[in-house]
Short mmCIF file of C-alpha atoms in Angstrom, two decimals:
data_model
loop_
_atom_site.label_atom_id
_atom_site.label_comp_id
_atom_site.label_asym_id
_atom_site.label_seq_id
_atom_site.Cartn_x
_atom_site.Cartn_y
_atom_site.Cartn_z
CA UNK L 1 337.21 202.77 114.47
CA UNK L 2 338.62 206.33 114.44
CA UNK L 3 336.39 209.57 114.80
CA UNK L 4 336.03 210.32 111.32
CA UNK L 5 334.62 207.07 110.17
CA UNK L 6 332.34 206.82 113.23
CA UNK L 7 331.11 210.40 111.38
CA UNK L 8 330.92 209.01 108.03
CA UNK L 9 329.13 206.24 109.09
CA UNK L 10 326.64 208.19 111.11
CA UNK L 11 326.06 210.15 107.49
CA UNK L 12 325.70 207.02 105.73
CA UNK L 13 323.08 205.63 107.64
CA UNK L 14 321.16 209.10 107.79
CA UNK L 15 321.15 209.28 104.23
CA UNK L 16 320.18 205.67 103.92
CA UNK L 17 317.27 206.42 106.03
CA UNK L 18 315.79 209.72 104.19
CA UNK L 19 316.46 208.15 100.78
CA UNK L 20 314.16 205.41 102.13
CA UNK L 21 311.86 207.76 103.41
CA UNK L 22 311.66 209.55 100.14
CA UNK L 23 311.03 206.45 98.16
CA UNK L 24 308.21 205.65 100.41
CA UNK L 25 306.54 208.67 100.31
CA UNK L 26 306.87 208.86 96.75
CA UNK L 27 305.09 205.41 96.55
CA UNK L 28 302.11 206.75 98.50
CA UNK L 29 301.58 209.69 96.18
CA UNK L 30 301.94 207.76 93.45
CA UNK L 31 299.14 204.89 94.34
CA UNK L 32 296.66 208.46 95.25
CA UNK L 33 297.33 210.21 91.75
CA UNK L 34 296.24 206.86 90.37
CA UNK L 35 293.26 206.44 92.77
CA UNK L 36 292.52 210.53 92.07
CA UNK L 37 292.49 209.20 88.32
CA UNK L 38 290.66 206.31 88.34
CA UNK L 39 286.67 207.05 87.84
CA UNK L 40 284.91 203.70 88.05
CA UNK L 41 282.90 204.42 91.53
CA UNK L 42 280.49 202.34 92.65
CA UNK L 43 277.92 202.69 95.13
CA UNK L 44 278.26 205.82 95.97
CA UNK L 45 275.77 208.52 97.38
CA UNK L 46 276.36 212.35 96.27
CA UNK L 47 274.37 214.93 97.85
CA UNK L 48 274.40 218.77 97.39
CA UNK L 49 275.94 220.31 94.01
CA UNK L 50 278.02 218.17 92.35
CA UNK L 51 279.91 218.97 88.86
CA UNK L 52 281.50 216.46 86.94
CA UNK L 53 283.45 217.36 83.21
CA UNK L 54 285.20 215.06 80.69
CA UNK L 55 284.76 211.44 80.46
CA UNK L 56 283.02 209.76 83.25
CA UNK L 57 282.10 206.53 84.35
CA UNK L 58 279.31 205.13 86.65
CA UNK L 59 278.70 201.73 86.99
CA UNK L 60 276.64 200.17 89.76
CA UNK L 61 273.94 201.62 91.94
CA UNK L 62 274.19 205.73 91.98
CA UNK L 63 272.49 208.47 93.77
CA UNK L 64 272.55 212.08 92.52
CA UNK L 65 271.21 214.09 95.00
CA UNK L 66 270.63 218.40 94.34
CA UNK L 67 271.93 220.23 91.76
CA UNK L 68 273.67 217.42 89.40
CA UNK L 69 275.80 218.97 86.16
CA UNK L 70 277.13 216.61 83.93
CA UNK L 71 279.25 217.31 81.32
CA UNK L 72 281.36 215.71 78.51
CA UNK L 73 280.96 212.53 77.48
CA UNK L 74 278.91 210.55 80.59
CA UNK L 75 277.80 207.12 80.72
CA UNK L 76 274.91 205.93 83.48
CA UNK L 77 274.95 202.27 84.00
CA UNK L 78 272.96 199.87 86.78
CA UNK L 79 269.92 201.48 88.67
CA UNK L 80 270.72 205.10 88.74
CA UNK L 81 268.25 208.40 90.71
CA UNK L 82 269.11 211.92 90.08
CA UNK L 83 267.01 214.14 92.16
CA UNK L 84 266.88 218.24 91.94
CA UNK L 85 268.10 220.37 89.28
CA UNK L 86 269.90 218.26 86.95
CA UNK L 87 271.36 219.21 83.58
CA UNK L 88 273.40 217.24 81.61
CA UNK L 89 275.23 218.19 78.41
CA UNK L 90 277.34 216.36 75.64
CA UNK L 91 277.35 212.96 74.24
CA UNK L 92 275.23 210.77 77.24
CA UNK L 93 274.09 207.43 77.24
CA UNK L 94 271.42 206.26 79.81
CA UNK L 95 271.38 201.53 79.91
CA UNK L 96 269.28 200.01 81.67
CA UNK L 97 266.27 202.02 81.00
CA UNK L 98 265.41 205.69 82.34
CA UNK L 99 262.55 206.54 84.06
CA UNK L 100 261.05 210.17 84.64
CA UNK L 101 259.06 210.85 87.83
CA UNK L 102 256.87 213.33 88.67
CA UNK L 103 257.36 216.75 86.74
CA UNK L 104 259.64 216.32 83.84
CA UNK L 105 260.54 218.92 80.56
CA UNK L 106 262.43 219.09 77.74
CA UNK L 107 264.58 221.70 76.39
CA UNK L 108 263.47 223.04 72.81
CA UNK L 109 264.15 221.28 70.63
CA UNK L 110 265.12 218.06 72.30
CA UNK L 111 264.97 214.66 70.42
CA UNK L 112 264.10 211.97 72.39
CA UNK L 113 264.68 208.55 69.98
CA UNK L 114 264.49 204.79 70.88
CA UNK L 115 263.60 203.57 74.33
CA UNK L 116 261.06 206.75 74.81
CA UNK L 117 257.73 205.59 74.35
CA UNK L 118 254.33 207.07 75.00
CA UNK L 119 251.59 205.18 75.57
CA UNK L 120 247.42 205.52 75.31
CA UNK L 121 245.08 203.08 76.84
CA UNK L 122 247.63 200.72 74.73
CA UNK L 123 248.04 202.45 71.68
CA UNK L 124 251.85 203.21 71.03
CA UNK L 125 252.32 206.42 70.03
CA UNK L 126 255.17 207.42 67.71
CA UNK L 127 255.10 211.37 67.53
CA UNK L 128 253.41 214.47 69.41
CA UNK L 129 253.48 217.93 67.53
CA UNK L 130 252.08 220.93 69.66
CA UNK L 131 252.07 224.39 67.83
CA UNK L 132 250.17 227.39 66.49
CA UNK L 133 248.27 228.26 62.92
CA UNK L 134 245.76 231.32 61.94
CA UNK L 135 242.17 231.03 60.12
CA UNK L 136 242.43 234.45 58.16
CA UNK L 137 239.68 236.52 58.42
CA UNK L 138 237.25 236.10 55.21
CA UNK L 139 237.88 232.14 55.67
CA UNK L 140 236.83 228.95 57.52
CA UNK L 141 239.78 227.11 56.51
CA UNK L 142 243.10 227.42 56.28
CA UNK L 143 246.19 223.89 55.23
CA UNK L 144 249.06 223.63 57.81
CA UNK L 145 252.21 221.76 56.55
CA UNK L 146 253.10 218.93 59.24
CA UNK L 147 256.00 216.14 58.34
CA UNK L 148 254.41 212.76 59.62
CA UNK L 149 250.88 213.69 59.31
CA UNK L 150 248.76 210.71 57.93
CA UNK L 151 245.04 210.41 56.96
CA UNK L 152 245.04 208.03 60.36
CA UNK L 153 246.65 210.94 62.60
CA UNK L 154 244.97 212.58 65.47
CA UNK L 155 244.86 216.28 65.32
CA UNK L 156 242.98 218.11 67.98
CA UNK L 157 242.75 222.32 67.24
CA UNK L 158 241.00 224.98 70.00
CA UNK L 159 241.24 228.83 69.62
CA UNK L 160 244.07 230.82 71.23
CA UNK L 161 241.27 233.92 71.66
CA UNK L 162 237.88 234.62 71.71
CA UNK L 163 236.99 232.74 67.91
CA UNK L 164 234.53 235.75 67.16
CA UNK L 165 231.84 234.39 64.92
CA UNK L 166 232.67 230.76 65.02
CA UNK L 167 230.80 228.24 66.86
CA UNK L 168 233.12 225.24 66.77
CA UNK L 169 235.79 223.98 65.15
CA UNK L 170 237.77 220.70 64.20
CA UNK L 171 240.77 219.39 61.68
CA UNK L 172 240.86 217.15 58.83
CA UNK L 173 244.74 215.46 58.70
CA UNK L 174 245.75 214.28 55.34
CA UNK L 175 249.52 213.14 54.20
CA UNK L 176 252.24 215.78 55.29
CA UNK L 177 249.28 218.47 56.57
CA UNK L 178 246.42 218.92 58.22
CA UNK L 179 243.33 221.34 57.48
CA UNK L 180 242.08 223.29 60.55
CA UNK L 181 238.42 224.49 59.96
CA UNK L 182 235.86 226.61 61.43
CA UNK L 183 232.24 226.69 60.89
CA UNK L 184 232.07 230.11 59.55
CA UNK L 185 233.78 233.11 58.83
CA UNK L 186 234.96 234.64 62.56
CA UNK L 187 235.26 237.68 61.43
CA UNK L 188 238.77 238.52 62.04
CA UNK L 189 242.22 236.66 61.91
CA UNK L 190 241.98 233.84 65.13
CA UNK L 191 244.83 232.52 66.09
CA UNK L 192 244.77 228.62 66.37
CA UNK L 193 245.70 226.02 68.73
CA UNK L 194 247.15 222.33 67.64
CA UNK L 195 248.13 219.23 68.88
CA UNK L 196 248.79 216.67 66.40
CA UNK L 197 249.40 212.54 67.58
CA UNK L 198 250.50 209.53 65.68
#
């Protein structure tokens, strides 16, 4: 074999050998973009501040440690604990039952249908209403417009001040309102406590 094959040769097989290394490599990145893609995780422990956006994916037992945003569309499956801040926004389903320990809140305004329930000493209870009315001066009485209110409703009323002239106080819940009542006039315009429980 003359000198200039030998060379050509040489060049062959060195291109032979990147080409293969390139192919290779190529592989690899490919099988991580598909790992980087995939978002079924299971078992898995997060800790510290952890952001997730779009569609995701739990399934299985997972731990949510710190401040925990979740965004998009998210879906909680298996036995799930989120400790810390946590905030969660879009479209989210909770299976498997949710349960709320310790201090818990609600934003204003938040809805909480289905597999909420409130319970006392066995009585299910199907709505809670918490606001504010006034018993004009002049006046022991005064109607307050409340969707859900029955005859068979609880509503419990208490002065926001000093009630003035009035001595006690109670409400008398009818269909779609309630009346909240003093025993006499107080003597000026008292601003009126309410929670109301069916």
């Amino acid at each position: 074999m003359n000198k200039r094959n030998k060379t050509l040769l040489i060049a062959g097989a060195l291109i032979l050998a990147c080409a293969i290394t390139i192919v290779a490599t190529g592989a690899d990145e490919f099988w991580q973009i598909v790992r980087e893609n995939t978002k079924f995780i299971n078992n898995v422990n997060y800790t510290a501040h952890v952001s997730y956006d779009g569609t995701t994916t739990f399934i299985g037992t997972t731990n949510v440690t710190g401040a925990a945003n979740l965004s998009g569309a998210t879906k909680l499956s298996g036995t799930n604990t989120i400790n810390g801040a946590t905030t969660v926004n879009g479209a989210t389903t909770f299976n498997n039952g949710v349960t709320f320990a310790n201090s818990t809140s609600f934003g204003l305004g938040a809805k909480l249908n289905g597999g909420v329930k409130l319970t006392d000493n066995g009585t299910t209870i199907t709505q809670v209403n918490v606001g504010t009315f006034f018993i004009d001066t002049g006046t022991t009485g005064t109607t307050v417009t409340l969707t859900g209110c029955t005859a068979n409703s609880t509503v419990i009323i208490a002065p926001a001040i000093t009630p003035g002239s009035a001595t006690w106080w109670y409400a008398t819940p009818g269909t779609g309102s309630f009346i909240g009542k003093v025993d006499q006039n107080p003597g000026k315009r008292l601003k009126m406590y309410y929670i109301f429980i069916r």
